PDB file of C-alpha atoms in Angstrom:
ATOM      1  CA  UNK A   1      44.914   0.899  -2.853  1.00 42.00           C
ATOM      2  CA  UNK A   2      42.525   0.118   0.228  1.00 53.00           C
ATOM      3  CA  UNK A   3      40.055  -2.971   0.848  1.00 56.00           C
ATOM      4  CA  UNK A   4      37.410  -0.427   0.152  1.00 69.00           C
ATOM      5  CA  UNK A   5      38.771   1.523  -2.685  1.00 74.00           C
ATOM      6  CA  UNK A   6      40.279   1.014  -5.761  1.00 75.00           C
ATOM      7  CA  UNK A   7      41.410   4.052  -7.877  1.00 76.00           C
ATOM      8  CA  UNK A   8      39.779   6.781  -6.098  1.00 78.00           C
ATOM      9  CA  UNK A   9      36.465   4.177  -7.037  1.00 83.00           C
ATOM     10  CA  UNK A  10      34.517   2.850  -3.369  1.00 89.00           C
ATOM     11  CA  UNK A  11      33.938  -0.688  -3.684  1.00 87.00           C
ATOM     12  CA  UNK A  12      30.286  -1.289  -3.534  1.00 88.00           C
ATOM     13  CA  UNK A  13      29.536  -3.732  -0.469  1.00 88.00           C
ATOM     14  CA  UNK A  14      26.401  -6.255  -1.312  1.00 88.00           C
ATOM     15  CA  UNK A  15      22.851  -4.076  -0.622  1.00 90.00           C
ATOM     16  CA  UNK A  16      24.995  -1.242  -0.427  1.00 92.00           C
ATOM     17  CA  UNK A  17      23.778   2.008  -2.216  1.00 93.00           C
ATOM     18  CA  UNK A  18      25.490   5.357  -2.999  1.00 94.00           C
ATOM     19  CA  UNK A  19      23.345   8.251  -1.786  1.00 95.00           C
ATOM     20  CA  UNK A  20      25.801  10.795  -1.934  1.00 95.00           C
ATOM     21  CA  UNK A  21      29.218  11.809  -3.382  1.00 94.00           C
ATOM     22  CA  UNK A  22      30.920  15.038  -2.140  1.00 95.00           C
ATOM     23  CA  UNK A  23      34.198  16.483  -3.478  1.00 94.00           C
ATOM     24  CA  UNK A  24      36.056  19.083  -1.322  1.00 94.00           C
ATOM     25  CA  UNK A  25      35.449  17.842   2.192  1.00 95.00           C
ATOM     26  CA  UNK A  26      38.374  19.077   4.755  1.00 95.00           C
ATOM     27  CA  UNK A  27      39.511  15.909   7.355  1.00 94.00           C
ATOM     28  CA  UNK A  28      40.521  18.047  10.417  1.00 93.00           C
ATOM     29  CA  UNK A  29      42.665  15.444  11.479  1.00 85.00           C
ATOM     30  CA  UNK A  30      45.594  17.300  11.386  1.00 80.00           C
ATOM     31  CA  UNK A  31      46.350  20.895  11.648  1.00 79.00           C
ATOM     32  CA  UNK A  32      46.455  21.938   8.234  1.00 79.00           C
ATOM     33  CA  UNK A  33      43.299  20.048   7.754  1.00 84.00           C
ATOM     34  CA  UNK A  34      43.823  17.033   4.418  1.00 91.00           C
ATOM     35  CA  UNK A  35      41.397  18.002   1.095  1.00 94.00           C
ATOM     36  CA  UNK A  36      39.757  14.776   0.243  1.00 94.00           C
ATOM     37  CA  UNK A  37      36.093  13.402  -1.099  1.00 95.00           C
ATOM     38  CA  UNK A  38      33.540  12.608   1.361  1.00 96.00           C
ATOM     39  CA  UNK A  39      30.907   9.189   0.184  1.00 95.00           C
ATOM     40  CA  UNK A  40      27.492   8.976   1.893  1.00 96.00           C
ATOM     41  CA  UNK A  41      25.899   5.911   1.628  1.00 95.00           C
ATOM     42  CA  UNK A  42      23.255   3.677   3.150  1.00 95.00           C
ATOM     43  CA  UNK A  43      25.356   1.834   5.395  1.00 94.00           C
ATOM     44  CA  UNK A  44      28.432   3.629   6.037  1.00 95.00           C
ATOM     45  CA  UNK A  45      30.499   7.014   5.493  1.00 96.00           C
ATOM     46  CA  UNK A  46      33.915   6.925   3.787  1.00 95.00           C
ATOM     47  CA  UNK A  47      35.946   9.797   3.157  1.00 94.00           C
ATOM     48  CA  UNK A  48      39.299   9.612   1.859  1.00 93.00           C
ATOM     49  CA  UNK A  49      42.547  12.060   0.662  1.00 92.00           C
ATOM     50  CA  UNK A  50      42.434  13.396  -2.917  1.00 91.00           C
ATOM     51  CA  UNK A  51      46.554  12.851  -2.689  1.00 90.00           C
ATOM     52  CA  UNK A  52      46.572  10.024  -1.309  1.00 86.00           C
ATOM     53  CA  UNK A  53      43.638   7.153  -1.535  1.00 84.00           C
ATOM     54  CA  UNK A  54      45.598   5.595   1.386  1.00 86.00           C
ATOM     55  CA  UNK A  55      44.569   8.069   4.271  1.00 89.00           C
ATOM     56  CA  UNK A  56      41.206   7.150   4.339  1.00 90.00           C
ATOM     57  CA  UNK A  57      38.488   5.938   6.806  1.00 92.00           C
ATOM     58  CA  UNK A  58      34.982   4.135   6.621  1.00 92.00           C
ATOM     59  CA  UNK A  59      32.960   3.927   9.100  1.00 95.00           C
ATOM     60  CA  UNK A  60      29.126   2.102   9.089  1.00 95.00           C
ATOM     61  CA  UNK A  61      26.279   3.516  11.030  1.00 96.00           C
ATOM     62  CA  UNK A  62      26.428   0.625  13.456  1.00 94.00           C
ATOM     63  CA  UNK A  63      29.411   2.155  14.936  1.00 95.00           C
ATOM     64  CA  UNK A  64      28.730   5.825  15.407  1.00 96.00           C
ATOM     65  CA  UNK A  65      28.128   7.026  18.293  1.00 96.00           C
ATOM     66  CA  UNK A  66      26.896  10.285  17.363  1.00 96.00           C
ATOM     67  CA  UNK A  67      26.714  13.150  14.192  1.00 96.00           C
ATOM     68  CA  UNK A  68      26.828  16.910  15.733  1.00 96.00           C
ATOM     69  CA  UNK A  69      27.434  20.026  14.185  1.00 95.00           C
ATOM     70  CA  UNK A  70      30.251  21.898  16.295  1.00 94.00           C
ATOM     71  CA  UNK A  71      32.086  25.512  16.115  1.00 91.00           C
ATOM     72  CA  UNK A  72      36.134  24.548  15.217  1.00 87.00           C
ATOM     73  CA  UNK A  73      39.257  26.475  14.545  1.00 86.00           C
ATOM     74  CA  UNK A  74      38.457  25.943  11.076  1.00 85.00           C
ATOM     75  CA  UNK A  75      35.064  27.068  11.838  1.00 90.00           C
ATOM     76  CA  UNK A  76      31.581  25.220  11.794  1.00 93.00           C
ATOM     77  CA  UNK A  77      32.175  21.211  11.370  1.00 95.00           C
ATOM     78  CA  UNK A  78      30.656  18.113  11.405  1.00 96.00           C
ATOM     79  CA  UNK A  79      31.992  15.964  14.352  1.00 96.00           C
ATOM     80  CA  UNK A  80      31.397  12.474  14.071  1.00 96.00           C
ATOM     81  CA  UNK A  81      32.341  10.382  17.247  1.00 96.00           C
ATOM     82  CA  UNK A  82      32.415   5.924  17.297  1.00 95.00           C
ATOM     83  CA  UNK A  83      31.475   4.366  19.355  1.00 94.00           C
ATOM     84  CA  UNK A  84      33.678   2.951  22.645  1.00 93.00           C
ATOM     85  CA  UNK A  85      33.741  -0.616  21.160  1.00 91.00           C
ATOM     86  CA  UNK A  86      34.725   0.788  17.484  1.00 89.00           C
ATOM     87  CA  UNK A  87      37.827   2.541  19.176  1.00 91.00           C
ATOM     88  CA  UNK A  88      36.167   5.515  20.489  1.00 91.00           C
ATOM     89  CA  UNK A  89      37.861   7.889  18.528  1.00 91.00           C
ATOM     90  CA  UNK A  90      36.797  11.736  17.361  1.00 94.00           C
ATOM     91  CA  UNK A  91      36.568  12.497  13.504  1.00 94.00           C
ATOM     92  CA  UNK A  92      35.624  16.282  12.325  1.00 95.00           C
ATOM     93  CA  UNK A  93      34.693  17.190   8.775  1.00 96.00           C
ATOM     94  CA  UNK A  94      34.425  20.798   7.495  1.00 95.00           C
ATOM     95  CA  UNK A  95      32.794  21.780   3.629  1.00 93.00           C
ATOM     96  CA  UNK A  96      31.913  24.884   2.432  1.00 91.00           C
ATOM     97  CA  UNK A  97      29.510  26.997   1.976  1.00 92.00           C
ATOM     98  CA  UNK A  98      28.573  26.222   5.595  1.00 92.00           C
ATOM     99  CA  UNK A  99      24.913  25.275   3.848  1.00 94.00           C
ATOM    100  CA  UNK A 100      26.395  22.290   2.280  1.00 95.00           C
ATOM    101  CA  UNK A 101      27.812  21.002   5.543  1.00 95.00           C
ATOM    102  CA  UNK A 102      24.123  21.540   7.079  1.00 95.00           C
ATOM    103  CA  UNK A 103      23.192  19.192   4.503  1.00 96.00           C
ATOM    104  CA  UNK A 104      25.409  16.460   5.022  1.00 96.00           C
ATOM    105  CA  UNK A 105      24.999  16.675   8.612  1.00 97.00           C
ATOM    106  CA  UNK A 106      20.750  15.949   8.123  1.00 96.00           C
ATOM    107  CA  UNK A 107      21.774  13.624   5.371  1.00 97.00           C
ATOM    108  CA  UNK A 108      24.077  11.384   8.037  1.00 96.00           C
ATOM    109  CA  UNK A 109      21.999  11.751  10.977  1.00 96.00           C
ATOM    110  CA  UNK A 110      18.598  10.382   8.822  1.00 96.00           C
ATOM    111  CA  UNK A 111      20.274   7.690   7.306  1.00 95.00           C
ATOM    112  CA  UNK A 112      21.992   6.624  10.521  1.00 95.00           C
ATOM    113  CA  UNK A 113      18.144   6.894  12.293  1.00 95.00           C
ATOM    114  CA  UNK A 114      16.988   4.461   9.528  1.00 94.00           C
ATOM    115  CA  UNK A 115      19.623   1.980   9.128  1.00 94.00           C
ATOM    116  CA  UNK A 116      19.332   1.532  13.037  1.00 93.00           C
ATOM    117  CA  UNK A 117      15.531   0.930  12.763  1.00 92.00           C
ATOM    118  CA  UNK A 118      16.593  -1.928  10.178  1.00 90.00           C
ATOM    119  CA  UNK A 119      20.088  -2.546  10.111  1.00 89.00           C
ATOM    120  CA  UNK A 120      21.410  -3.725   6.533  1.00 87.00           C
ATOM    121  CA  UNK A 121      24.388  -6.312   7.085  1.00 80.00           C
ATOM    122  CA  UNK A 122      24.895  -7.451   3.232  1.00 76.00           C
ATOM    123  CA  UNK A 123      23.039 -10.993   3.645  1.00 74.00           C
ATOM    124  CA  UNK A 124      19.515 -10.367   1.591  1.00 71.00           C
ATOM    125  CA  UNK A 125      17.340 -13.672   2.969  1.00 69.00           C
ATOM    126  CA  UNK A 126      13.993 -14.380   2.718  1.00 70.00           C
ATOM    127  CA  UNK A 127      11.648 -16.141   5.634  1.00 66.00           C
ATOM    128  CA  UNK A 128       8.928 -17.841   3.448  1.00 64.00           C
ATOM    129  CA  UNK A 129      10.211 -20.849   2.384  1.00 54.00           C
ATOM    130  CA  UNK A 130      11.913 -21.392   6.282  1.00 56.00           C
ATOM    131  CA  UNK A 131       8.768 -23.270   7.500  1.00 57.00           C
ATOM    132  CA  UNK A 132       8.355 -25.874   4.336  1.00 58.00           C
ATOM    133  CA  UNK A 133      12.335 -26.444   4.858  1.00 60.00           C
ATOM    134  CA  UNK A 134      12.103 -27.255   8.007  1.00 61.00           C
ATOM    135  CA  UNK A 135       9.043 -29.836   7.876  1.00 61.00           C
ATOM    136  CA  UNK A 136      10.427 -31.164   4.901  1.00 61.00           C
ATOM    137  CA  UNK A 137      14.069 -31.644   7.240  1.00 59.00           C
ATOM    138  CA  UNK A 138      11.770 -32.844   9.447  1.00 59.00           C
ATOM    139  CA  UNK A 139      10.148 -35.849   7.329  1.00 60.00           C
ATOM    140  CA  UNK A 140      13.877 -36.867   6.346  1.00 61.00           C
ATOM    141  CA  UNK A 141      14.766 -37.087   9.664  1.00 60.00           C
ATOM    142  CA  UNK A 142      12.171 -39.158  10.594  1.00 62.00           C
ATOM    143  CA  UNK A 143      12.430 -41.245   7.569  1.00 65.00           C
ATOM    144  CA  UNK A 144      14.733 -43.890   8.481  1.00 64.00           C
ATOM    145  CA  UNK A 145      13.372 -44.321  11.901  1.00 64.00           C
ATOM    146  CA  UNK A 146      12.226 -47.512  13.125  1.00 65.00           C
ATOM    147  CA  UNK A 147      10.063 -47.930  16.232  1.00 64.00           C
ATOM    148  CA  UNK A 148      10.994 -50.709  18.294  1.00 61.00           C
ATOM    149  CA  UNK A 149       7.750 -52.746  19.977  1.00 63.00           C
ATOM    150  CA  UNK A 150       8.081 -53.973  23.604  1.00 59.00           C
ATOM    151  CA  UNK A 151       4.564 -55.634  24.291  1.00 58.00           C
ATOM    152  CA  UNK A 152       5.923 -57.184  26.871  1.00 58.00           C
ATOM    153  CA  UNK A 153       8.287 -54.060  28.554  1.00 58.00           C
ATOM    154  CA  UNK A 154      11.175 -55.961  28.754  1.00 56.00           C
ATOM    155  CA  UNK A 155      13.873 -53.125  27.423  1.00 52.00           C
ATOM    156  CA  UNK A 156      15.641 -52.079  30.156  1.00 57.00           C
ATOM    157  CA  UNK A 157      13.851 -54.632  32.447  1.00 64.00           C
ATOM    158  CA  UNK A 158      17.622 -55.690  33.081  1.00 64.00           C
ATOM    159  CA  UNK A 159      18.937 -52.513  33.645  1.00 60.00           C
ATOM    160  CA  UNK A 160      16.546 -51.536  36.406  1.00 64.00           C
ATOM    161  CA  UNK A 161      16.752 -54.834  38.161  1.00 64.00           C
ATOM    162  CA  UNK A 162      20.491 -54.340  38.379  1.00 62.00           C
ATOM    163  CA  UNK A 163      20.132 -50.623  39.430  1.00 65.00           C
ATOM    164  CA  UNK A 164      17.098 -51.850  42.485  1.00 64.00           C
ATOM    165  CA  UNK A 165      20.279 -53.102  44.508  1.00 63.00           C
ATOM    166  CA  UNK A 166      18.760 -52.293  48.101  1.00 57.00           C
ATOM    167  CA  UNK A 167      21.694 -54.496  49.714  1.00 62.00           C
ATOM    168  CA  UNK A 168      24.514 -52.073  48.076  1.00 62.00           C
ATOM    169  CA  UNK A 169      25.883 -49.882  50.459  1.00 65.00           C
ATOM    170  CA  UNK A 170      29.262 -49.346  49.112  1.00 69.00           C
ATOM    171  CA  UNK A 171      30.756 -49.508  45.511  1.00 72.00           C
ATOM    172  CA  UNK A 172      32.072 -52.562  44.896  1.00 74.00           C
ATOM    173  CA  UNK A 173      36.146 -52.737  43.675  1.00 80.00           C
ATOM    174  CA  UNK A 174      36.850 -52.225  39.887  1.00 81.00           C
ATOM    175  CA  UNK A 175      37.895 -54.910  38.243  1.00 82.00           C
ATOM    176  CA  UNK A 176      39.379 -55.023  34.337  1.00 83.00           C
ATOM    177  CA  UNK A 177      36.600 -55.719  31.462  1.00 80.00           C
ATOM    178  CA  UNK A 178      38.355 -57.683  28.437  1.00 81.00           C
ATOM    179  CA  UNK A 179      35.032 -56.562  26.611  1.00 79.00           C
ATOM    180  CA  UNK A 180      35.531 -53.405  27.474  1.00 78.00           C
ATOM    181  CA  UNK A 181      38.982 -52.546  27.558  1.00 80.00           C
ATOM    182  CA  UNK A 182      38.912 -51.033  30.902  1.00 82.00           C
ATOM    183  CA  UNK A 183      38.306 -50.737  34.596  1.00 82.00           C
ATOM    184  CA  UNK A 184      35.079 -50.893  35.774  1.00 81.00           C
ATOM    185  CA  UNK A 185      33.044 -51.427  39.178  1.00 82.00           C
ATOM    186  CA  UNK A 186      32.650 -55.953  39.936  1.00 81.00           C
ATOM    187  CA  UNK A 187      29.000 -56.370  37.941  1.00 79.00           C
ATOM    188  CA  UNK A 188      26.717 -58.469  40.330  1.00 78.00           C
ATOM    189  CA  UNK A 189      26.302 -62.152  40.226  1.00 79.00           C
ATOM    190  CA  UNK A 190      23.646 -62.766  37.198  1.00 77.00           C
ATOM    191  CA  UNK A 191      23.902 -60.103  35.170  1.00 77.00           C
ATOM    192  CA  UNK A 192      26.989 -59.661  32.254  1.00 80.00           C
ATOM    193  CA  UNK A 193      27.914 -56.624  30.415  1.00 78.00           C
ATOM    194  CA  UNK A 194      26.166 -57.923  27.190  1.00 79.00           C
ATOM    195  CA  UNK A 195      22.870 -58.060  29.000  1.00 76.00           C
ATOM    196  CA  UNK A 196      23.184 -54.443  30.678  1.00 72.00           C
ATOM    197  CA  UNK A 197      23.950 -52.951  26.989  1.00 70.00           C
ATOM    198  CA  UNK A 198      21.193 -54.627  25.337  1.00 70.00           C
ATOM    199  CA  UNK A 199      18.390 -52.304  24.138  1.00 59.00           C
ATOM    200  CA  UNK A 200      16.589 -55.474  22.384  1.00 58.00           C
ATOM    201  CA  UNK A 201      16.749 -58.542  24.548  1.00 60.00           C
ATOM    202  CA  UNK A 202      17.701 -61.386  22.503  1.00 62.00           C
ATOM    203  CA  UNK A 203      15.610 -64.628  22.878  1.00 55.00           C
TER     204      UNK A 203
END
């Protein structure tokens, strides 16, 4: 048994349609060439061994590099090649009559043209409702927020003061903050850690 087929059965991927299935297809892997049934569908091929479910391969659209009709040893055959990132590896095919294999070679090449123009990755979603989400994540967000009044622009008065040093031409030395629990740089005479922090002056 394979992750894509169980009992000679292909396991049906979501949005995933069977277009064709083809008994008798040669694998040319070898030299003797391995009898097996060849599955066309809209994302993918899969072929696999009529003795043995286990020599198998699918491969999806997305990774083919190209679908040619070529002259063999074995005579005409379809050679399908991945791409470089997919392993980059050679795969020939031969049915007969030689009509049949013309067939399957059109069949591939349209269905690889189309599920490039809209790739199908198994995740059906729809973009109508995205807009209402998202204004009604938007009103939740904004739900709990308070707005803070500064009539008379004191919030981060402080902080700017402290920052206008024009005197400081070197860093002072750090010294340890109990209230912190670490070392910082000496704050200036005036000002304490509480007051630098504050967003909201207290009165």
């Amino acid at each position: 048994m394979t992750y894509h087929l169980i009992q000679k059965q292909l396991k049906i991927l979501p949005l995933e349609q069977v277009v064709s299935n083809i008994h008798g297809v040669w694998n040319l892997s070898s030299d003797q060439g391995s009898l097996g049934t060849f599955i066309v569908t809209n994302i993918r091929f899969v072929w696999f061994a009529d003795i043995n479910e286990g020599f198998n391969i699918s491969l999806p659209y997305l990774q083919v590099d190209s679908i040619r009709l070529r002259d063999s040893k074995f005579g005409k055959a379809l050679v399908i090649k991945s791409t470089e990132r997919s392993g980059n590896f050679i795969l020939g095919f031969k049915v007969d009559p030689e009509e049949k294999l013309t067939i399957l070679h059109k069949e591939l090449t349209s269905l690889q043209t189309v599920f490039l123009s809209n790739p199908i990755f198994g995740v059906d979603y729809k973009w109508s409702g995205m807009k209402s989400n998202l204004n009604d994540n938007k009103k939740s967000l904004f739900d709990d927020l308070e707005v803070v009044e500064d009539p008379k622009n004191e919030i981060g008065n402080t902080l700017a003061a402290y920052l206008a040093d024009e005197d400081h031409m070197k860093d002072r030395l750090p010294v340890y903050s109990n209230e912190l629990g670490l070392a910082i740089e000496a704050i200036k005479e005036g000002f304490t850690i509480k007051k630098l922090w504050e967003v909201i002056p207290s009165n």
